[in-house]
Amino acid sequence: MKVRIDKEDDALHFESVEVEIVESEEASPGGIRDFDAQGQLVGIEILELSKRSTPDKLRRRQFEMT
């Protein structure tokens, strides 16, 4: 799993680096879900990140991956 902030697109991405995204859907305004060929969720994108959080808050976010 890869987590990255794209400043140019103003988005936060959570994505699996091992699979190809074949379909995406907007789950809620500004929230995109990405799926592989088997229909499994492989990524999440949060758009307009600067409207949802401040840079300082983003630096303090903690992500746990197991």
PDB file of N, CA and C in Angstrom:
ATOM      1  N   MET A   1       0.859  -1.179   0.000  1.00  0.00           N
ATOM      2  CA  MET A   1       0.000   0.000   0.000  1.00  0.00           C
ATOM      3  C   MET A   1       0.893   1.226   0.000  1.00  0.00           C
ATOM      4  N   LYS A   2       0.529   2.181  -0.789  1.00  0.00           N
ATOM      5  CA  LYS A   2       1.273   3.431  -0.885  1.00  0.00           C
ATOM      6  C   LYS A   2       0.329   4.578  -0.514  1.00  0.00           C
ATOM      7  N   VAL A   3       0.824   5.498   0.294  1.00  0.00           N
ATOM      8  CA  VAL A   3       0.068   6.683   0.674  1.00  0.00           C
ATOM      9  C   VAL A   3       0.857   7.888   0.194  1.00  0.00           C
ATOM     10  N   ARG A   4       0.196   8.777  -0.557  1.00  0.00           N
ATOM     11  CA  ARG A   4       0.914   9.962  -1.033  1.00  0.00           C
ATOM     12  C   ARG A   4      -0.041  11.141  -1.146  1.00  0.00           C
ATOM     13  N   ILE A   5       0.544  12.317  -0.985  1.00  0.00           N
ATOM     14  CA  ILE A   5      -0.188  13.564  -1.178  1.00  0.00           C
ATOM     15  C   ILE A   5       0.305  14.181  -2.477  1.00  0.00           C
ATOM     16  N   ASP A   6      -0.623  14.485  -3.362  1.00  0.00           N
ATOM     17  CA  ASP A   6      -0.300  15.112  -4.636  1.00  0.00           C
ATOM     18  C   ASP A   6      -0.682  16.585  -4.524  1.00  0.00           C
ATOM     19  N   LYS A   7       0.314  17.437  -4.310  1.00  0.00           N
ATOM     20  CA  LYS A   7       0.042  18.865  -4.125  1.00  0.00           C
ATOM     21  C   LYS A   7      -0.516  19.506  -5.391  1.00  0.00           C
ATOM     22  N   GLU A   8      -0.041  19.068  -6.555  1.00  0.00           N
ATOM     23  CA  GLU A   8      -0.502  19.652  -7.818  1.00  0.00           C
ATOM     24  C   GLU A   8      -1.984  19.359  -8.057  1.00  0.00           C
ATOM     25  N   ASP A   9      -2.412  18.127  -7.752  1.00  0.00           N
ATOM     26  CA  ASP A   9      -3.818  17.751  -7.925  1.00  0.00           C
ATOM     27  C   ASP A   9      -4.654  18.025  -6.680  1.00  0.00           C
ATOM     28  N   ASP A  10      -3.999  18.447  -5.576  1.00  0.00           N
ATOM     29  CA  ASP A  10      -4.675  18.715  -4.313  1.00  0.00           C
ATOM     30  C   ASP A  10      -5.459  17.481  -3.863  1.00  0.00           C
ATOM     31  N   ALA A  11      -4.741  16.336  -3.798  1.00  0.00           N
ATOM     32  CA  ALA A  11      -5.410  15.080  -3.486  1.00  0.00           C
ATOM     33  C   ALA A  11      -4.532  14.197  -2.599  1.00  0.00           C
ATOM     34  N   LEU A  12      -5.201  13.339  -1.841  1.00  0.00           N
ATOM     35  CA  LEU A  12      -4.550  12.325  -1.026  1.00  0.00           C
ATOM     36  C   LEU A  12      -4.893  10.975  -1.639  1.00  0.00           C
ATOM     37  N   HIS A  13      -3.878  10.142  -1.866  1.00  0.00           N
ATOM     38  CA  HIS A  13      -4.073   8.844  -2.507  1.00  0.00           C
ATOM     39  C   HIS A  13      -3.640   7.719  -1.572  1.00  0.00           C
ATOM     40  N   PHE A  14      -4.469   6.702  -1.454  1.00  0.00           N
ATOM     41  CA  PHE A  14      -4.127   5.427  -0.832  1.00  0.00           C
ATOM     42  C   PHE A  14      -4.260   4.420  -1.954  1.00  0.00           C
ATOM     43  N   GLU A  15      -3.175   3.759  -2.334  1.00  0.00           N
ATOM     44  CA  GLU A  15      -3.283   2.858  -3.467  1.00  0.00           C
ATOM     45  C   GLU A  15      -2.379   1.645  -3.324  1.00  0.00           C
ATOM     46  N   SER A  16      -2.851   0.537  -3.857  1.00  0.00           N
ATOM     47  CA  SER A  16      -2.050  -0.672  -3.915  1.00  0.00           C
ATOM     48  C   SER A  16      -1.113  -0.526  -5.106  1.00  0.00           C
ATOM     49  N   VAL A  17       0.141  -0.812  -4.920  1.00  0.00           N
ATOM     50  CA  VAL A  17       1.116  -0.618  -6.000  1.00  0.00           C
ATOM     51  C   VAL A  17       1.279  -1.866  -6.860  1.00  0.00           C
ATOM     52  N   GLU A  18       0.592  -2.934  -6.517  1.00  0.00           N
ATOM     53  CA  GLU A  18       0.789  -4.206  -7.206  1.00  0.00           C
ATOM     54  C   GLU A  18      -0.303  -4.539  -8.212  1.00  0.00           C
ATOM     55  N   VAL A  19      -1.325  -3.726  -8.347  1.00  0.00           N
ATOM     56  CA  VAL A  19      -2.439  -4.064  -9.232  1.00  0.00           C
ATOM     57  C   VAL A  19      -2.788  -2.887 -10.136  1.00  0.00           C
ATOM     58  N   GLU A  20      -3.450  -3.205 -11.217  1.00  0.00           N
ATOM     59  CA  GLU A  20      -3.890  -2.186 -12.162  1.00  0.00           C
ATOM     60  C   GLU A  20      -5.314  -1.752 -11.826  1.00  0.00           C
ATOM     61  N   ILE A  21      -5.545  -0.465 -11.824  1.00  0.00           N
ATOM     62  CA  ILE A  21      -6.886   0.078 -11.611  1.00  0.00           C
ATOM     63  C   ILE A  21      -7.631   0.013 -12.938  1.00  0.00           C
ATOM     64  N   VAL A  22      -8.813  -0.632 -12.932  1.00  0.00           N
ATOM     65  CA  VAL A  22      -9.587  -0.742 -14.162  1.00  0.00           C
ATOM     66  C   VAL A  22     -10.904   0.025 -14.098  1.00  0.00           C
ATOM     67  N   GLU A  23     -11.304   0.415 -12.887  1.00  0.00           N
ATOM     68  CA  GLU A  23     -12.553   1.154 -12.745  1.00  0.00           C
ATOM     69  C   GLU A  23     -12.474   2.056 -11.525  1.00  0.00           C
ATOM     70  N   SER A  24     -13.084   3.224 -11.630  1.00  0.00           N
ATOM     71  CA  SER A  24     -13.158   4.161 -10.505  1.00  0.00           C
ATOM     72  C   SER A  24     -14.578   4.666 -10.381  1.00  0.00           C
ATOM     73  N   GLU A  25     -14.989   4.953  -9.152  1.00  0.00           N
ATOM     74  CA  GLU A  25     -16.317   5.525  -8.941  1.00  0.00           C
ATOM     75  C   GLU A  25     -16.249   6.562  -7.835  1.00  0.00           C
ATOM     76  N   GLU A  26     -17.086   7.584  -7.959  1.00  0.00           N
ATOM     77  CA  GLU A  26     -17.144   8.603  -6.923  1.00  0.00           C
ATOM     78  C   GLU A  26     -18.098   8.112  -5.843  1.00  0.00           C
ATOM     79  N   ALA A  27     -17.558   7.817  -4.683  1.00  0.00           N
ATOM     80  CA  ALA A  27     -18.342   7.287  -3.570  1.00  0.00           C
ATOM     81  C   ALA A  27     -19.103   8.397  -2.852  1.00  0.00           C
ATOM     82  N   SER A  28     -18.505   9.564  -2.814  1.00  0.00           N
ATOM     83  CA  SER A  28     -19.103  10.746  -2.217  1.00  0.00           C
ATOM     84  C   SER A  28     -18.435  11.940  -2.886  1.00  0.00           C
ATOM     85  N   PRO A  29     -18.982  13.142  -2.755  1.00  0.00           N
ATOM     86  CA  PRO A  29     -18.337  14.281  -3.395  1.00  0.00           C
ATOM     87  C   PRO A  29     -16.864  14.403  -2.966  1.00  0.00           C
ATOM     88  N   GLY A  30     -15.973  14.260  -3.941  1.00  0.00           N
ATOM     89  CA  GLY A  30     -14.550  14.369  -3.662  1.00  0.00           C
ATOM     90  C   GLY A  30     -13.903  13.102  -3.150  1.00  0.00           C
ATOM     91  N   GLY A  31     -14.638  12.010  -3.099  1.00  0.00           N
ATOM     92  CA  GLY A  31     -14.096  10.729  -2.642  1.00  0.00           C
ATOM     93  C   GLY A  31     -14.207   9.692  -3.747  1.00  0.00           C
ATOM     94  N   ILE A  32     -13.075   9.213  -4.248  1.00  0.00           N
ATOM     95  CA  ILE A  32     -13.039   8.280  -5.372  1.00  0.00           C
ATOM     96  C   ILE A  32     -12.538   6.924  -4.885  1.00  0.00           C
ATOM     97  N   ARG A  33     -13.219   5.856  -5.303  1.00  0.00           N
ATOM     98  CA  ARG A  33     -12.762   4.490  -5.012  1.00  0.00           C
ATOM     99  C   ARG A  33     -12.278   3.862  -6.305  1.00  0.00           C
ATOM    100  N   ASP A  34     -11.147   3.154  -6.238  1.00  0.00           N
ATOM    101  CA  ASP A  34     -10.559   2.495  -7.399  1.00  0.00           C
ATOM    102  C   ASP A  34     -10.637   0.981  -7.219  1.00  0.00           C
ATOM    103  N   PHE A  35     -10.938   0.275  -8.323  1.00  0.00           N
ATOM    104  CA  PHE A  35     -11.113  -1.168  -8.288  1.00  0.00           C
ATOM    105  C   PHE A  35     -10.231  -1.852  -9.324  1.00  0.00           C
ATOM    106  N   ASP A  36      -9.855  -3.109  -9.020  1.00  0.00           N
ATOM    107  CA  ASP A  36      -9.081  -3.909  -9.968  1.00  0.00           C
ATOM    108  C   ASP A  36     -10.037  -4.687 -10.877  1.00  0.00           C
ATOM    109  N   ALA A  37      -9.494  -5.557 -11.711  1.00  0.00           N
ATOM    110  CA  ALA A  37     -10.293  -6.317 -12.678  1.00  0.00           C
ATOM    111  C   ALA A  37     -11.271  -7.279 -12.001  1.00  0.00           C
ATOM    112  N   GLN A  38     -10.983  -7.690 -10.761  1.00  0.00           N
ATOM    113  CA  GLN A  38     -11.880  -8.589 -10.026  1.00  0.00           C
ATOM    114  C   GLN A  38     -12.908  -7.833  -9.182  1.00  0.00           C
ATOM    115  N   GLY A  39     -12.910  -6.518  -9.277  1.00  0.00           N
ATOM    116  CA  GLY A  39     -13.856  -5.708  -8.521  1.00  0.00           C
ATOM    117  C   GLY A  39     -13.443  -5.447  -7.086  1.00  0.00           C
ATOM    118  N   GLN A  40     -12.193  -5.751  -6.754  1.00  0.00           N
ATOM    119  CA  GLN A  40     -11.683  -5.519  -5.403  1.00  0.00           C
ATOM    120  C   GLN A  40     -11.232  -4.068  -5.251  1.00  0.00           C
ATOM    121  N   LEU A  41     -11.529  -3.485  -4.111  1.00  0.00           N
ATOM    122  CA  LEU A  41     -11.095  -2.119  -3.816  1.00  0.00           C
ATOM    123  C   LEU A  41      -9.578  -2.096  -3.688  1.00  0.00           C
ATOM    124  N   VAL A  42      -8.906  -1.271  -4.496  1.00  0.00           N
ATOM    125  CA  VAL A  42      -7.439  -1.210  -4.473  1.00  0.00           C
ATOM    126  C   VAL A  42      -6.910   0.200  -4.247  1.00  0.00           C
ATOM    127  N   GLY A  43      -7.799   1.179  -4.152  1.00  0.00           N
ATOM    128  CA  GLY A  43      -7.330   2.537  -3.930  1.00  0.00           C
ATOM    129  C   GLY A  43      -8.447   3.480  -3.521  1.00  0.00           C
ATOM    130  N   ILE A  44      -8.063   4.533  -2.847  1.00  0.00           N
ATOM    131  CA  ILE A  44      -8.990   5.589  -2.441  1.00  0.00           C
ATOM    132  C   ILE A  44      -8.303   6.914  -2.711  1.00  0.00           C
ATOM    133  N   GLU A  45      -9.040   7.853  -3.268  1.00  0.00           N
ATOM    134  CA  GLU A  45      -8.507   9.177  -3.554  1.00  0.00           C
ATOM    135  C   GLU A  45      -9.427  10.212  -2.916  1.00  0.00           C
ATOM    136  N   ILE A  46      -8.855  11.159  -2.189  1.00  0.00           N
ATOM    137  CA  ILE A  46      -9.626  12.239  -1.576  1.00  0.00           C
ATOM    138  C   ILE A  46      -9.216  13.531  -2.278  1.00  0.00           C
ATOM    139  N   LEU A  47     -10.164  14.135  -2.980  1.00  0.00           N
ATOM    140  CA  LEU A  47      -9.899  15.345  -3.749  1.00  0.00           C
ATOM    141  C   LEU A  47     -10.118  16.588  -2.894  1.00  0.00           C
ATOM    142  N   GLU A  48      -9.610  17.719  -3.386  1.00  0.00           N
ATOM    143  CA  GLU A  48      -9.722  19.009  -2.703  1.00  0.00           C
ATOM    144  C   GLU A  48      -9.235  18.900  -1.258  1.00  0.00           C
ATOM    145  N   LEU A  49      -8.092  18.289  -1.114  1.00  0.00           N
ATOM    146  CA  LEU A  49      -7.526  18.036   0.202  1.00  0.00           C
ATOM    147  C   LEU A  49      -7.315  19.322   1.004  1.00  0.00           C
ATOM    148  N   SER A  50      -6.904  20.380   0.345  1.00  0.00           N
ATOM    149  CA  SER A  50      -6.638  21.636   1.053  1.00  0.00           C
ATOM    150  C   SER A  50      -7.901  22.232   1.674  1.00  0.00           C
ATOM    151  N   LYS A  51      -9.066  21.865   1.167  1.00  0.00           N
ATOM    152  CA  LYS A  51     -10.322  22.344   1.748  1.00  0.00           C
ATOM    153  C   LYS A  51     -10.755  21.485   2.930  1.00  0.00           C
ATOM    154  N   ARG A  52     -10.180  20.282   3.041  1.00  0.00           N
ATOM    155  CA  ARG A  52     -10.590  19.337   4.071  1.00  0.00           C
ATOM    156  C   ARG A  52      -9.646  19.309   5.273  1.00  0.00           C
ATOM    157  N   SER A  53      -8.418  19.776   5.083  1.00  0.00           N
ATOM    158  CA  SER A  53      -7.431  19.740   6.150  1.00  0.00           C
ATOM    159  C   SER A  53      -6.374  20.805   5.897  1.00  0.00           C
ATOM    160  N   THR A  54      -5.633  21.141   6.924  1.00  0.00           N
ATOM    161  CA  THR A  54      -4.534  22.099   6.776  1.00  0.00           C
ATOM    162  C   THR A  54      -3.222  21.327   6.636  1.00  0.00           C
ATOM    163  N   PRO A  55      -2.200  21.925   6.039  1.00  0.00           N
ATOM    164  CA  PRO A  55      -0.903  21.239   5.937  1.00  0.00           C
ATOM    165  C   PRO A  55      -0.357  20.788   7.284  1.00  0.00           C
ATOM    166  N   ASP A  56      -0.554  21.602   8.313  1.00  0.00           N
ATOM    167  CA  ASP A  56      -0.063  21.240   9.638  1.00  0.00           C
ATOM    168  C   ASP A  56      -0.760  19.982  10.162  1.00  0.00           C
ATOM    169  N   LYS A  57      -2.063  19.896   9.968  1.00  0.00           N
ATOM    170  CA  LYS A  57      -2.798  18.711  10.418  1.00  0.00           C
ATOM    171  C   LYS A  57      -2.375  17.477   9.625  1.00  0.00           C
ATOM    172  N   LEU A  58      -2.123  17.635   8.352  1.00  0.00           N
ATOM    173  CA  LEU A  58      -1.697  16.499   7.529  1.00  0.00           C
ATOM    174  C   LEU A  58      -0.342  15.969   7.974  1.00  0.00           C
ATOM    175  N   ARG A  59       0.562  16.824   8.375  1.00  0.00           N
ATOM    176  CA  ARG A  59       1.873  16.380   8.843  1.00  0.00           C
ATOM    177  C   ARG A  59       1.755  15.538  10.114  1.00  0.00           C
ATOM    178  N   ARG A  60       0.713  15.782  10.897  1.00  0.00           N
ATOM    179  CA  ARG A  60       0.544  15.059  12.163  1.00  0.00           C
ATOM    180  C   ARG A  60      -0.282  13.798  12.027  1.00  0.00           C
ATOM    181  N   ARG A  61      -0.856  13.558  10.875  1.00  0.00           N
ATOM    182  CA  ARG A  61      -1.663  12.350  10.680  1.00  0.00           C
ATOM    183  C   ARG A  61      -0.789  11.118  10.842  1.00  0.00           C
ATOM    184  N   GLN A  62      -1.348  10.089  11.415  1.00  0.00           N
ATOM    185  CA  GLN A  62      -0.623   8.843  11.584  1.00  0.00           C
ATOM    186  C   GLN A  62      -1.367   7.754  10.834  1.00  0.00           C
ATOM    187  N   PHE A  63      -0.609   6.949  10.112  1.00  0.00           N
ATOM    188  CA  PHE A  63      -1.184   5.848   9.367  1.00  0.00           C
ATOM    189  C   PHE A  63      -0.540   4.562   9.853  1.00  0.00           C
ATOM    190  N   GLU A  64      -1.352   3.578  10.109  1.00  0.00           N
ATOM    191  CA  GLU A  64      -0.829   2.293  10.543  1.00  0.00           C
ATOM    192  C   GLU A  64      -1.161   1.258   9.481  1.00  0.00           C
ATOM    193  N   MET A  65      -0.145   0.550   9.028  1.00  0.00           N
ATOM    194  CA  MET A  65      -0.348  -0.493   8.035  1.00  0.00           C
ATOM    195  C   MET A  65       0.245  -1.786   8.559  1.00  0.00           C
ATOM    196  N   THR A  66      -0.543  -2.843   8.480  1.00  0.00           N
ATOM    197  CA  THR A  66      -0.038  -4.137   8.943  1.00  0.00           C
ATOM    198  C   THR A  66      -0.126  -5.159   7.825  1.00  0.00           C
TER     199      THR A  66
END
